[in-house]
Short mmCIF file of C-alpha atoms (C1' of nucleotides) in Angstrom, two decimals:
data_model
loop_
_atom_site.label_atom_id
_atom_site.label_comp_id
_atom_site.label_asym_id
_atom_site.label_seq_id
_atom_site.Cartn_x
_atom_site.Cartn_y
_atom_site.Cartn_z
CA MET O 16 19.47 -14.39 -25.84
CA ARG O 17 19.92 -17.58 -23.88
CA PRO O 18 16.86 -17.45 -21.15
CA GLU O 19 18.91 -17.25 -18.24
CA LEU O 20 20.08 -13.92 -19.29
CA GLN O 21 17.05 -12.55 -20.18
CA ARG O 22 14.98 -10.56 -17.37
CA PRO O 23 12.37 -12.24 -15.11
CA ARG O 24 9.13 -13.33 -16.26
CA GLY O 25 6.58 -10.70 -15.46
CA THR O 26 9.11 -8.01 -15.33
CA GLN O 27 9.87 -5.02 -17.72
CA ASP O 28 12.86 -2.67 -18.72
CA ILE O 29 11.36 0.69 -18.97
CA LEU O 30 12.88 2.50 -21.92
CA PRO O 31 12.47 6.59 -23.08
CA PRO O 32 10.07 7.69 -24.00
CA GLU O 33 7.84 5.58 -21.53
CA SER O 34 10.40 5.83 -18.85
CA GLY O 35 9.82 9.46 -18.79
CA ARG O 36 5.89 9.33 -19.00
CA MET O 37 6.61 7.24 -15.72
CA GLU O 38 8.55 10.27 -13.96
CA LYS O 39 5.58 12.35 -15.24
CA MET O 40 2.97 10.38 -13.96
CA ARG O 41 4.59 10.12 -10.59
CA ARG O 42 5.08 13.78 -10.54
CA THR O 43 1.45 14.11 -11.05
CA ALA O 44 0.39 11.56 -8.48
CA ILE O 45 2.46 12.99 -5.72
CA ASP O 46 1.96 16.40 -6.71
CA THR O 47 -1.68 15.86 -6.45
CA ALA O 48 -1.59 14.16 -3.04
CA GLN O 49 0.37 17.24 -1.73
CA ALA O 50 -2.44 19.37 -2.55
CA TYR O 51 -4.87 17.30 -0.69
CA GLY O 52 -2.31 17.20 2.27
CA TYR O 53 -0.82 13.97 1.88
CA GLN O 54 2.73 13.33 2.20
CA LEU O 55 5.33 10.96 0.88
CA VAL O 56 6.35 8.20 3.15
CA GLU O 57 8.72 5.51 1.79
CA THR O 58 9.31 2.32 3.21
CA PRO O 59 11.68 -0.77 2.32
CA VAL O 60 10.34 -2.97 -0.78
CA PHE O 61 10.66 -5.92 1.87
CA GLU O 62 9.28 -6.43 5.05
CA GLN O 63 9.38 -9.38 7.59
CA THR O 64 6.79 -11.97 6.33
CA PRO O 65 4.68 -11.90 9.36
CA VAL O 66 3.73 -8.10 8.94
CA PHE O 67 1.79 -9.69 5.68
CA LEU O 68 0.70 -12.99 6.83
CA ARG O 69 -0.92 -11.00 10.08
CA VAL O 70 -3.07 -8.97 7.75
CA GLY O 71 -4.18 -11.48 4.84
CA GLU O 72 -4.47 -15.02 6.06
CA SER O 73 -7.24 -15.83 3.50
CA THR O 74 -6.01 -13.17 1.02
CA ASP O 75 -4.18 -14.51 -2.37
CA ILE O 76 -1.83 -12.28 -2.94
CA VAL O 77 -0.18 -12.77 0.59
CA GLN O 78 -1.03 -16.52 0.55
CA HIS O 79 0.00 -17.92 -2.76
CA GLU O 80 1.65 -14.83 -5.11
CA ARG O 81 4.44 -14.19 -2.21
CA TYR O 82 7.81 -13.61 -2.75
CA SER O 83 9.63 -14.49 -0.22
CA PHE O 84 13.20 -15.58 0.80
CA THR O 85 14.94 -16.45 4.40
CA ASP O 86 17.81 -14.29 4.94
CA VAL O 87 20.96 -15.29 6.85
CA GLY O 88 20.00 -16.05 10.55
CA GLY O 89 16.48 -17.39 9.13
CA VAL O 90 14.84 -13.89 9.00
CA ASP O 91 11.62 -14.74 6.95
CA LEU O 92 11.50 -11.42 4.32
CA THR O 93 8.99 -10.98 1.73
CA LEU O 94 9.21 -8.64 -1.14
CA ARG O 95 6.08 -6.29 -0.59
CA PRO O 96 2.75 -7.07 -2.89
CA GLU O 97 0.92 -3.93 -1.62
CA GLY O 98 1.57 -0.89 0.14
CA THR O 99 -1.16 -0.71 2.82
CA ALA O 100 0.41 -3.37 5.45
CA ALA O 101 3.78 -1.34 5.11
CA ILE O 102 2.56 1.91 5.89
CA ALA O 103 0.17 0.36 8.49
CA ARG O 104 3.47 -0.88 9.90
CA ALA O 105 5.15 2.24 9.71
CA TYR O 106 2.44 4.23 11.44
CA VAL O 107 2.55 1.50 14.37
CA GLU O 108 6.10 1.25 14.62
CA ASN O 109 7.05 5.31 14.30
CA GLY O 110 4.42 5.86 16.52
CA LEU O 111 2.02 8.29 14.46
CA TYR O 112 -0.65 7.75 16.29
CA ASN O 113 0.84 10.70 18.70
CA LYS O 114 0.80 13.10 16.10
CA PRO O 115 -2.04 15.27 15.16
CA GLN O 116 -4.61 13.42 13.69
CA PRO O 117 -5.89 12.71 10.73
CA VAL O 118 -2.03 11.67 9.12
CA ARG O 119 -2.20 11.80 5.80
CA MET O 120 0.33 9.66 3.95
CA CYS O 121 1.06 8.62 0.39
CA TYR O 122 3.50 6.24 -1.30
CA TYR O 123 4.84 5.26 -4.54
CA GLY O 124 7.16 2.28 -5.58
CA PRO O 125 7.49 -1.37 -7.22
CA MET O 126 5.23 -4.05 -5.76
CA PHE O 127 5.92 -7.85 -6.03
CA ARG O 128 3.36 -10.59 -7.07
CA ARG O 129 4.43 -13.86 -8.21
CA GLU O 130 1.51 -14.57 -10.50
CA LYS O 131 0.98 -15.92 -13.87
CA PRO O 132 1.79 -12.62 -16.16
CA GLN O 133 -0.47 -10.80 -18.77
CA ALA O 134 -0.95 -7.36 -20.35
CA LEU O 135 -0.52 -5.08 -17.56
CA ARG O 136 -0.23 -7.95 -14.90
CA TYR O 137 3.10 -8.07 -13.96
CA ARG O 138 5.19 -9.73 -11.14
CA GLN O 139 6.72 -6.20 -10.77
CA HIS O 140 4.77 -3.05 -10.80
CA THR O 141 4.08 0.15 -9.61
CA GLN O 142 1.57 1.59 -7.41
CA PHE O 143 0.60 4.82 -5.89
CA GLY O 144 -1.80 4.71 -3.01
CA ALA O 145 -2.88 7.42 -0.27
CA GLU O 146 -3.85 6.41 3.00
CA ILE O 147 -5.39 8.72 5.97
CA TYR O 148 -5.60 7.61 9.22
CA GLY O 149 -7.29 8.58 12.33
CA SER O 150 -11.08 9.49 11.11
CA VAL O 151 -13.69 7.14 11.46
CA GLU O 152 -15.97 9.76 9.51
CA PRO O 153 -17.08 9.07 5.96
CA GLU O 154 -15.64 12.52 5.18
CA ALA O 155 -12.45 10.56 4.86
CA ASP O 156 -13.41 7.78 2.59
CA ALA O 157 -14.62 10.71 0.62
CA GLU O 158 -11.59 12.60 0.36
CA ILE O 159 -9.50 9.64 -0.76
CA ILE O 160 -11.73 8.64 -3.82
CA LEU O 161 -11.53 12.33 -4.37
CA LEU O 162 -7.66 12.14 -4.20
CA ALA O 163 -7.72 9.10 -6.35
CA CYS O 164 -10.06 10.55 -9.30
CA SER O 165 -8.21 13.66 -8.93
CA VAL O 166 -5.12 11.92 -10.45
CA VAL O 167 -6.75 10.07 -12.58
CA GLU O 168 -8.42 13.30 -14.39
CA LYS O 169 -5.28 14.98 -14.17
CA VAL O 170 -3.74 12.23 -16.52
CA GLY O 171 -6.26 13.13 -19.17
CA LEU O 172 -8.51 10.57 -18.26
CA HIS O 173 -12.47 11.56 -18.11
CA SER O 174 -13.86 11.30 -14.35
CA PRO O 175 -14.40 7.72 -13.95
CA VAL O 176 -17.50 6.08 -12.40
CA VAL O 177 -16.57 4.99 -8.63
CA ARG O 178 -17.87 1.49 -8.05
CA LEU O 179 -18.78 1.66 -4.31
CA ASN O 180 -20.00 -0.68 -1.19
CA SER O 181 -19.61 -1.37 2.37
CA ILE O 182 -19.01 -4.70 3.69
CA GLY O 183 -20.38 -4.04 6.97
CA CYS O 184 -18.32 -3.99 10.59
CA SER O 185 -17.85 -6.58 13.23
CA GLU O 186 -21.37 -6.01 14.39
CA CYS O 187 -23.42 -6.66 11.34
CA ARG O 188 -21.10 -8.60 9.04
CA PRO O 189 -21.50 -11.91 10.66
CA ARG O 190 -24.92 -11.85 10.42
CA TYR O 191 -24.85 -11.26 6.86
CA ARG O 192 -22.23 -13.74 6.60
CA GLU O 193 -24.47 -16.39 8.25
CA SER O 194 -27.47 -15.93 6.04
CA LEU O 195 -24.95 -16.02 2.91
CA ILE O 196 -23.55 -19.16 3.85
CA ALA O 197 -27.10 -20.56 4.55
CA TYR O 198 -28.56 -19.43 0.95
CA TYR O 199 -25.46 -20.60 -0.67
CA GLU O 200 -25.29 -24.05 1.42
CA GLY O 201 -28.89 -24.69 -0.07
CA ARG O 202 -27.28 -24.41 -3.72
CA ARG O 203 -24.04 -25.91 -2.88
CA SER O 204 -24.07 -28.84 -5.65
CA ASP O 205 -24.73 -26.52 -8.57
CA LEU O 206 -21.45 -24.10 -7.35
CA CYS O 207 -18.48 -24.35 -9.14
CA GLU O 208 -15.53 -25.75 -8.01
CA ASP O 209 -13.75 -22.87 -6.69
CA CYS O 210 -17.21 -21.78 -4.93
CA GLN O 211 -17.17 -24.90 -3.27
CA ILE O 212 -14.07 -23.79 -1.38
CA ARG O 213 -15.07 -20.25 -0.75
CA LEU O 214 -17.96 -21.57 1.04
CA GLN O 215 -15.91 -22.88 3.53
CA THR O 216 -12.87 -20.54 3.58
CA ASN O 217 -14.09 -16.88 2.73
CA PRO O 218 -18.00 -16.73 2.14
CA LEU O 219 -17.87 -12.98 0.87
CA ARG O 220 -16.04 -14.13 -2.43
CA LEU O 221 -18.55 -16.08 -3.51
CA LEU O 222 -20.09 -12.53 -4.52
CA ASP O 223 -17.42 -12.03 -7.18
CA CYS O 224 -17.54 -15.19 -8.81
CA LYS O 225 -18.11 -14.84 -12.44
CA ILE O 226 -19.44 -18.16 -13.01
CA ASP O 227 -22.31 -18.62 -10.44
CA VAL O 228 -23.81 -15.44 -11.61
CA GLY O 229 -27.65 -16.79 -11.54
CA ILE O 230 -27.16 -18.12 -8.19
CA ARG O 231 -25.79 -15.06 -6.63
CA SER O 232 -28.53 -12.85 -8.27
CA LEU O 233 -30.75 -14.01 -5.67
CA ALA O 234 -28.73 -14.08 -2.88
CA PRO O 235 -29.09 -11.60 0.08
CA ASP O 236 -27.81 -8.24 -0.41
CA ILE O 237 -25.50 -6.57 2.32
CA LYS O 238 -27.32 -3.60 2.15
CA ASP O 239 -30.64 -5.06 3.87
CA TYR O 240 -28.11 -6.19 7.19
CA TRP O 241 -25.96 -3.23 7.66
CA CYS O 242 -26.36 -1.99 11.42
CA GLU O 243 -27.35 1.41 11.78
CA ASP O 244 -23.80 3.05 11.92
CA CYS O 245 -22.87 1.35 9.00
CA ARG O 246 -25.91 2.79 6.97
CA ARG O 247 -25.30 6.29 8.05
CA HIS O 248 -21.48 5.63 6.98
CA TYR O 249 -22.33 4.48 3.80
CA GLY O 250 -25.40 7.18 3.00
CA ARG O 251 -23.13 10.03 4.01
CA LEU O 252 -20.05 9.04 1.84
CA ALA O 253 -22.01 8.55 -1.36
CA GLU O 254 -23.71 11.80 -0.74
CA LEU O 255 -20.64 13.66 -0.29
CA LEU O 256 -18.82 12.22 -3.51
CA SER O 257 -22.15 13.46 -5.35
CA GLU O 258 -22.30 16.77 -3.74
CA ALA O 259 -18.49 16.92 -4.95
CA GLY O 260 -19.64 15.92 -8.60
CA ARG O 261 -18.52 12.29 -8.79
CA GLU O 262 -20.50 9.79 -10.15
CA VAL O 263 -20.92 6.99 -8.29
CA VAL O 264 -23.09 3.57 -8.30
CA ARG O 265 -23.33 1.21 -5.73
CA ASP O 266 -22.18 -2.48 -6.79
CA PRO O 267 -23.59 -4.76 -4.20
CA TYR O 268 -21.07 -7.72 -5.61
CA LEU O 269 -18.02 -5.70 -4.81
CA VAL O 270 -16.44 -7.20 -1.83
CA ARG O 271 -12.35 -7.10 -2.81
CA GLY O 272 -9.81 -9.90 -2.31
CA LEU O 273 -7.71 -8.04 0.67
CA ASP O 274 -9.48 -9.39 4.17
CA TYR O 275 -8.89 -6.38 6.04
CA TYR O 276 -11.67 -4.47 5.16
CA THR O 277 -14.56 -2.80 7.14
CA ARG O 278 -17.12 -0.97 5.75
CA THR O 279 -16.31 1.10 2.56
CA VAL O 280 -14.85 -0.74 -0.31
CA PHE O 281 -14.48 0.79 -3.87
CA GLU O 282 -12.97 0.25 -6.97
CA ILE O 283 -12.65 1.77 -10.51
CA GLY O 284 -11.70 0.17 -13.79
CA HIS O 285 -11.42 2.09 -17.24
CA PRO O 286 -12.95 0.81 -20.71
CA SER O 287 -9.71 0.64 -22.67
CA LEU O 288 -8.16 -1.69 -20.03
CA GLY O 289 -11.54 -4.40 -19.89
CA ASP O 290 -13.10 -5.27 -17.06
CA GLN O 291 -10.50 -7.81 -15.54
CA THR O 292 -8.13 -4.61 -14.75
CA ALA O 293 -8.90 -2.13 -12.11
CA LEU O 294 -7.06 1.26 -12.18
CA PHE O 295 -7.44 2.10 -8.42
CA GLY O 296 -8.73 0.15 -5.81
CA GLY O 297 -9.12 0.49 -1.78
CA GLY O 298 -11.31 1.05 1.03
CA ARG O 299 -11.73 1.19 4.96
CA TYR O 300 -9.48 -1.14 7.92
CA ASP O 301 -10.15 0.51 10.73
CA GLY O 302 -8.56 -2.94 12.36
CA LEU O 303 -5.80 -3.19 10.47
CA ALA O 304 -3.08 -0.77 12.75
CA THR O 305 -4.50 -3.03 15.57
CA THR O 306 -3.51 -6.43 14.02
CA LEU O 307 -0.04 -4.93 13.79
CA ASP O 308 -0.05 -4.19 17.65
CA GLY O 309 -1.22 -0.28 17.16
CA PRO O 310 -3.32 1.31 19.53
CA ALA O 311 -7.01 -0.50 19.76
CA ALA O 312 -9.23 2.03 17.47
CA THR O 313 -7.05 3.15 14.80
CA PRO O 314 -9.12 3.88 12.56
CA ALA O 315 -7.78 4.09 8.32
CA VAL O 316 -9.12 4.49 4.67
CA GLY O 317 -6.91 4.06 1.49
CA PHE O 318 -6.43 3.28 -1.92
CA GLY O 319 -3.57 1.67 -4.31
CA MET O 320 -3.64 2.61 -8.04
CA GLY O 321 -1.80 0.75 -10.68
CA ILE O 322 0.51 3.24 -12.06
CA GLU O 323 1.23 0.96 -15.64
CA ARG O 324 -2.30 1.09 -15.92
CA MET O 325 -3.01 4.55 -15.64
CA LEU O 326 -0.30 5.26 -18.12
CA SER O 327 -1.58 2.47 -20.81
CA ALA O 328 -5.34 4.43 -20.26
CA ALA O 329 -3.96 7.49 -20.44
CA ASP O 330 -3.71 9.98 -23.15
CA LYS O 331 -0.57 8.85 -25.26
CA ASP O 332 1.07 11.96 -25.36
CA PHE O 333 0.81 12.21 -21.81
CA GLY O 334 4.51 13.25 -20.57
CA LEU O 335 6.12 13.61 -23.73
CA ASP O 336 6.40 17.68 -23.79
CA ARG O 337 9.92 18.16 -24.30
CA THR O 338 11.88 20.72 -22.99
CA LEU O 339 13.83 23.64 -24.93
CA SER O 340 16.97 21.89 -26.50
CA VAL O 341 19.78 23.05 -27.95
CA TYR O 342 22.22 20.81 -30.37
CA VAL O 343 25.69 22.58 -30.95
CA ALA O 344 26.97 21.58 -34.21
CA HIS O 345 30.31 22.30 -35.54
CA LEU O 346 32.16 22.98 -38.70
CA PRO O 347 35.14 20.79 -39.39
CA GLY O 348 37.91 21.58 -37.29
CA TYR O 349 35.81 23.57 -34.64
CA ASN O 350 34.86 20.32 -32.15
CA THR O 351 36.29 21.81 -29.27
CA GLN O 352 34.29 25.11 -29.60
CA ALA O 353 31.20 23.73 -29.65
CA PHE O 354 31.80 21.21 -26.92
CA ILE O 355 32.63 24.40 -24.95
CA ILE O 356 29.74 25.90 -25.95
CA SER O 357 27.29 23.29 -25.44
CA GLU O 358 28.80 23.06 -21.69
CA GLY O 359 28.53 26.80 -21.13
CA LEU O 360 24.93 26.64 -21.84
CA ARG O 361 24.46 23.11 -19.76
CA GLN O 362 25.83 25.31 -16.87
CA GLY O 363 23.55 28.12 -17.65
CA GLN O 364 20.38 25.62 -17.13
CA ILE O 365 19.75 25.43 -20.71
CA ALA O 366 19.73 21.76 -22.08
CA ALA O 367 22.26 21.26 -24.64
CA GLU O 368 24.33 18.81 -26.22
CA ALA O 369 26.98 18.51 -28.96
CA ASP O 370 28.27 15.76 -31.69
CA LEU O 371 30.63 13.44 -30.03
CA MET O 372 31.23 11.26 -32.86
CA ASP O 373 33.00 14.11 -35.21
CA ARG O 374 30.58 13.47 -37.73
CA SER O 375 29.70 15.76 -41.04
CA LEU O 376 27.54 18.61 -40.57
CA LYS O 377 24.54 17.12 -42.63
CA ALA O 378 24.63 14.21 -39.97
CA GLN O 379 24.84 16.71 -37.26
CA LEU O 380 21.46 18.58 -38.49
CA ARG O 381 19.73 15.44 -39.33
CA ASP O 382 20.44 14.08 -35.80
CA ALA O 383 19.33 17.77 -34.44
CA SER O 384 16.13 17.54 -36.28
CA ARG O 385 15.70 14.57 -34.64
CA ARG O 386 15.80 15.87 -30.96
CA SER O 387 16.17 19.61 -30.82
CA HIS O 388 14.26 22.77 -31.62
CA TYR O 389 17.32 24.60 -32.18
CA VAL O 390 20.76 24.16 -33.90
CA VAL O 391 23.98 26.38 -32.97
CA ILE O 392 26.28 26.01 -35.75
CA VAL O 393 29.92 26.70 -34.77
CA GLY O 394 32.73 27.62 -37.23
CA GLY O 395 33.77 29.42 -40.79
CA GLN O 396 32.35 32.64 -41.13
CA GLU O 397 30.43 33.74 -38.05
CA TRP O 398 32.99 32.74 -35.95
CA ALA O 399 35.38 34.71 -37.15
CA GLU O 400 33.22 37.49 -36.18
CA GLY O 401 32.59 36.38 -32.83
CA SER O 402 29.30 34.85 -33.47
CA ALA O 403 27.85 31.54 -34.43
CA ALA O 404 24.48 30.66 -36.44
CA VAL O 405 21.39 29.83 -34.80
CA LYS O 406 18.72 27.89 -36.57
CA ASP O 407 15.39 27.32 -35.39
CA LEU O 408 14.70 24.24 -37.10
CA ARG O 409 10.98 24.16 -36.81
CA ARG O 410 10.40 27.37 -38.32
CA ASN O 411 13.34 27.13 -40.43
CA GLU O 412 14.50 30.19 -39.55
CA GLN O 413 18.16 31.53 -39.29
CA LYS O 414 20.13 34.09 -37.59
CA THR O 415 23.59 35.10 -36.31
CA VAL O 416 23.97 35.63 -32.63
CA PRO O 417 27.26 36.93 -31.04
CA VAL O 418 28.88 33.87 -29.23
CA ASP O 419 28.42 35.64 -25.54
CA GLU O 420 25.01 36.42 -26.01
CA LEU O 421 23.88 32.76 -26.63
CA LEU O 422 22.53 31.91 -23.49
CA ASP O 423 20.91 35.07 -23.09
CA TYR O 424 19.17 34.62 -26.22
CA PHE O 425 18.17 30.93 -25.44
CA ARG O 426 16.89 32.01 -21.77
CA ARG O 427 14.40 34.48 -23.28
CA ARG O 428 13.21 31.55 -25.22
CA ASP O 429 12.54 29.14 -22.53
"C1'" G E 9 -2.11 -22.60 -10.46
"C1'" U E 10 -5.58 -24.57 -15.19
"C1'" G E 11 -6.81 -24.20 -20.41
"C1'" G E 12 -5.86 -22.07 -25.62
"C1'" A E 13 -2.61 -19.27 -29.22
"C1'" U E 14 1.98 -16.97 -30.74
"C1'" G E 15 7.69 -16.25 -31.14
"C1'" U E 16 12.06 -14.87 -38.10
"C1'" A E 17 16.92 -7.86 -38.34
"C1'" G E 18 15.38 -2.34 -33.50
"C1'" C E 19 9.91 -2.32 -35.53
"C1'" U E 20 5.79 -4.39 -38.54
"C1'" C E 21 6.08 -8.92 -41.13
"C1'" A E 22 7.09 -12.56 -45.84
"C1'" G E 23 9.13 -17.28 -46.46
"C1'" U E 24 5.45 -21.92 -51.45
"C1'" U E 25 5.01 -29.86 -50.62
"C1'" G E 26 11.81 -29.62 -46.01
"C1'" G E 27 16.06 -28.04 -50.80
"C1'" U E 28 22.04 -23.11 -52.98
"C1'" U E 29 24.79 -17.03 -49.28
"C1'" A E 30 16.94 -16.36 -45.01
"C1'" G E 31 13.77 -11.57 -47.51
"C1'" A E 32 10.91 -7.04 -47.95
"C1'" G E 33 8.66 -2.08 -45.34
"C1'" C E 34 9.85 1.48 -42.02
"C1'" A E 35 14.21 2.51 -38.87
"C1'" C E 36 19.78 3.39 -38.65
"C1'" C E 37 24.68 4.79 -40.99
"C1'" A E 38 27.56 6.70 -45.22
"C1'" G E 39 27.73 9.01 -50.26
"C1'" G E 40 25.42 12.32 -54.00
"C1'" U E 41 25.68 18.29 -51.93
"C1'" U E 42 34.16 20.35 -49.79
"C1'" G E 43 28.73 25.40 -44.79
"C1'" U E 44 22.78 23.14 -43.39
"C1'" G E 45 17.91 18.85 -41.10
"C1'" G E 46 13.13 17.13 -43.62
"C1'" C E 47 12.13 14.83 -49.86
"C1'" C E 48 14.30 12.11 -53.76
"C1'" C E 49 18.63 8.64 -55.62
"C1'" U E 50 22.71 4.86 -54.89
"C1'" G E 51 25.23 2.01 -51.31
"C1'" G E 52 26.21 0.25 -46.25
"C1'" G E 53 25.72 -2.23 -41.67
"C1'" G E 54 22.74 -5.48 -38.62
"C1'" G E 55 19.62 -12.39 -38.02
"C1'" U E 56 22.85 -17.96 -32.80
"C1'" C E 57 14.96 -18.04 -37.66
"C1'" G E 58 13.29 -17.49 -28.56
"C1'" G E 59 16.78 -21.63 -26.53
"C1'" G E 60 18.01 -27.13 -26.38
"C1'" G E 61 17.35 -31.86 -28.32
"C1'" G E 62 15.88 -35.16 -32.52
"C1'" U E 63 14.16 -36.85 -37.34
"C1'" U E 64 16.57 -36.45 -42.63
"C1'" C E 65 21.71 -36.43 -47.51
"C1'" A E 66 19.21 -31.70 -46.37
"C1'" A E 67 15.02 -28.20 -41.04
"C1'" G E 68 12.92 -20.81 -40.20
"C1'" U E 69 10.01 -25.11 -42.15
"C1'" C E 70 8.70 -31.79 -39.10
"C1'" C E 71 8.74 -34.06 -33.77
"C1'" C E 72 9.65 -33.47 -28.35
"C1'" C E 73 11.18 -30.41 -24.35
"C1'" U E 74 12.00 -25.44 -22.55
"C1'" C E 75 11.84 -20.20 -22.15
"C1'" A E 76 9.35 -15.74 -23.47
"C1'" U E 77 4.73 -13.17 -24.63
"C1'" U E 78 -0.38 -12.99 -25.14
"C1'" C E 79 -5.92 -14.47 -24.51
"C1'" A E 80 -9.72 -16.72 -21.29
"C1'" C E 81 -10.20 -18.80 -15.95
"C1'" C E 82 -8.01 -17.77 -10.91
"C1'" C E 83 -7.07 -12.74 -8.62
"C1'" C E 84 -6.10 -7.82 -8.68
"C1'" A E 85 -2.80 -2.44 -9.48
#
RNA sequence: GUGGAUGUAGCUCAGUUGGUUAGAGCACCAGGUUGUGGCCCUGGGGGUCGGGGGUUCAAGUCCCCUCAUUCACCCCA
């Protein structure tokens, strides 16, 4: 196929049965969120570019990986690279801060990042996420993390170890930042090229560099700089999670790449995906809504979860359960009767299909055995008596059922 | 964005130092069985050898470019 007629780089066609697994995943995620009191919010897949720029000036996914275009009239638009900024915008724009707090929301849909693709790193991928607005308390952080863990378990993965950290608040982070810069400044010549730049732009990112691990092992730990509130917040969160039976480990190097976070950050990966790919991640961002012209104090916590990665790590048979399905086969000359019977079953909410290619009975049965549990054979002796043969293909049992009782017969088996 | 590997049928892959109409297994379709799937036998359909250009009497095979995938970085879901 000519290159210009192929799908764009880093995107994918999702065909059955994978599309079915996707759909099951979507339902599982949203149902679980609803059980926690989170309701679905749908926002556009594109926003005005400033919505993202406000939120992440030194964030890679907004700075270098943007899919942007100019609309007629000169409006600058960007395909959303993540869900949090859009939800914050919607929260502010729709005045949800006037609703009873906290406001619990979840979202599900495609995200776009113009990066170099790799396995499980796509230019269009699907994210599920949840956000809770209005509570400054660590209970909110805990609920969000428990929800994410719960979805992971519902997919058949055993409970993940949550990597947790706090990057402090506007009061204590500047002090930490200073001593971090001072520490790295003294070792400047030993740093890799990227870290030389990070030192200027985003010093916290120095901590998750994989090259200069030796240098960072002696770097100051933010934990020693937490203010009283931050210390209490982290301690209570860790306590709540372990009380709830979740395994938590503090990762002093976890800082995350989006720079709207305050205090809590967390991330979990999965062994089957390798260390480079996170299953879900998130944190607290108390200043985000304000940045988007929302009320002064609008606390929020949330996470984003990679659906393709979840499915890759999930049980192979997750989402593959078949519904009861009936194949209505016909003997030569009974095409019409079979066609009508299949429609009658469908109208009665039984998944059914008939042969549409005038195939031999042998071919119909072969096809039926691949896609159905039951086959109805229309025609011949049974038809003359007002009945049809019904065969259970897995048990290899066959019986005669009156035509007008077929629907009841299959309903009883549902 | 940087560096490496790989692209032959729907899938997994063979294809000798360039040499007739490019093969296998699985999958698909038909027949053997005029009313019964799976097993077996026989036959069949399906390929611009990722795309473009070049070298050559001759290119799947050699060279260049390009596209895509993939791995390590970068970063994240």
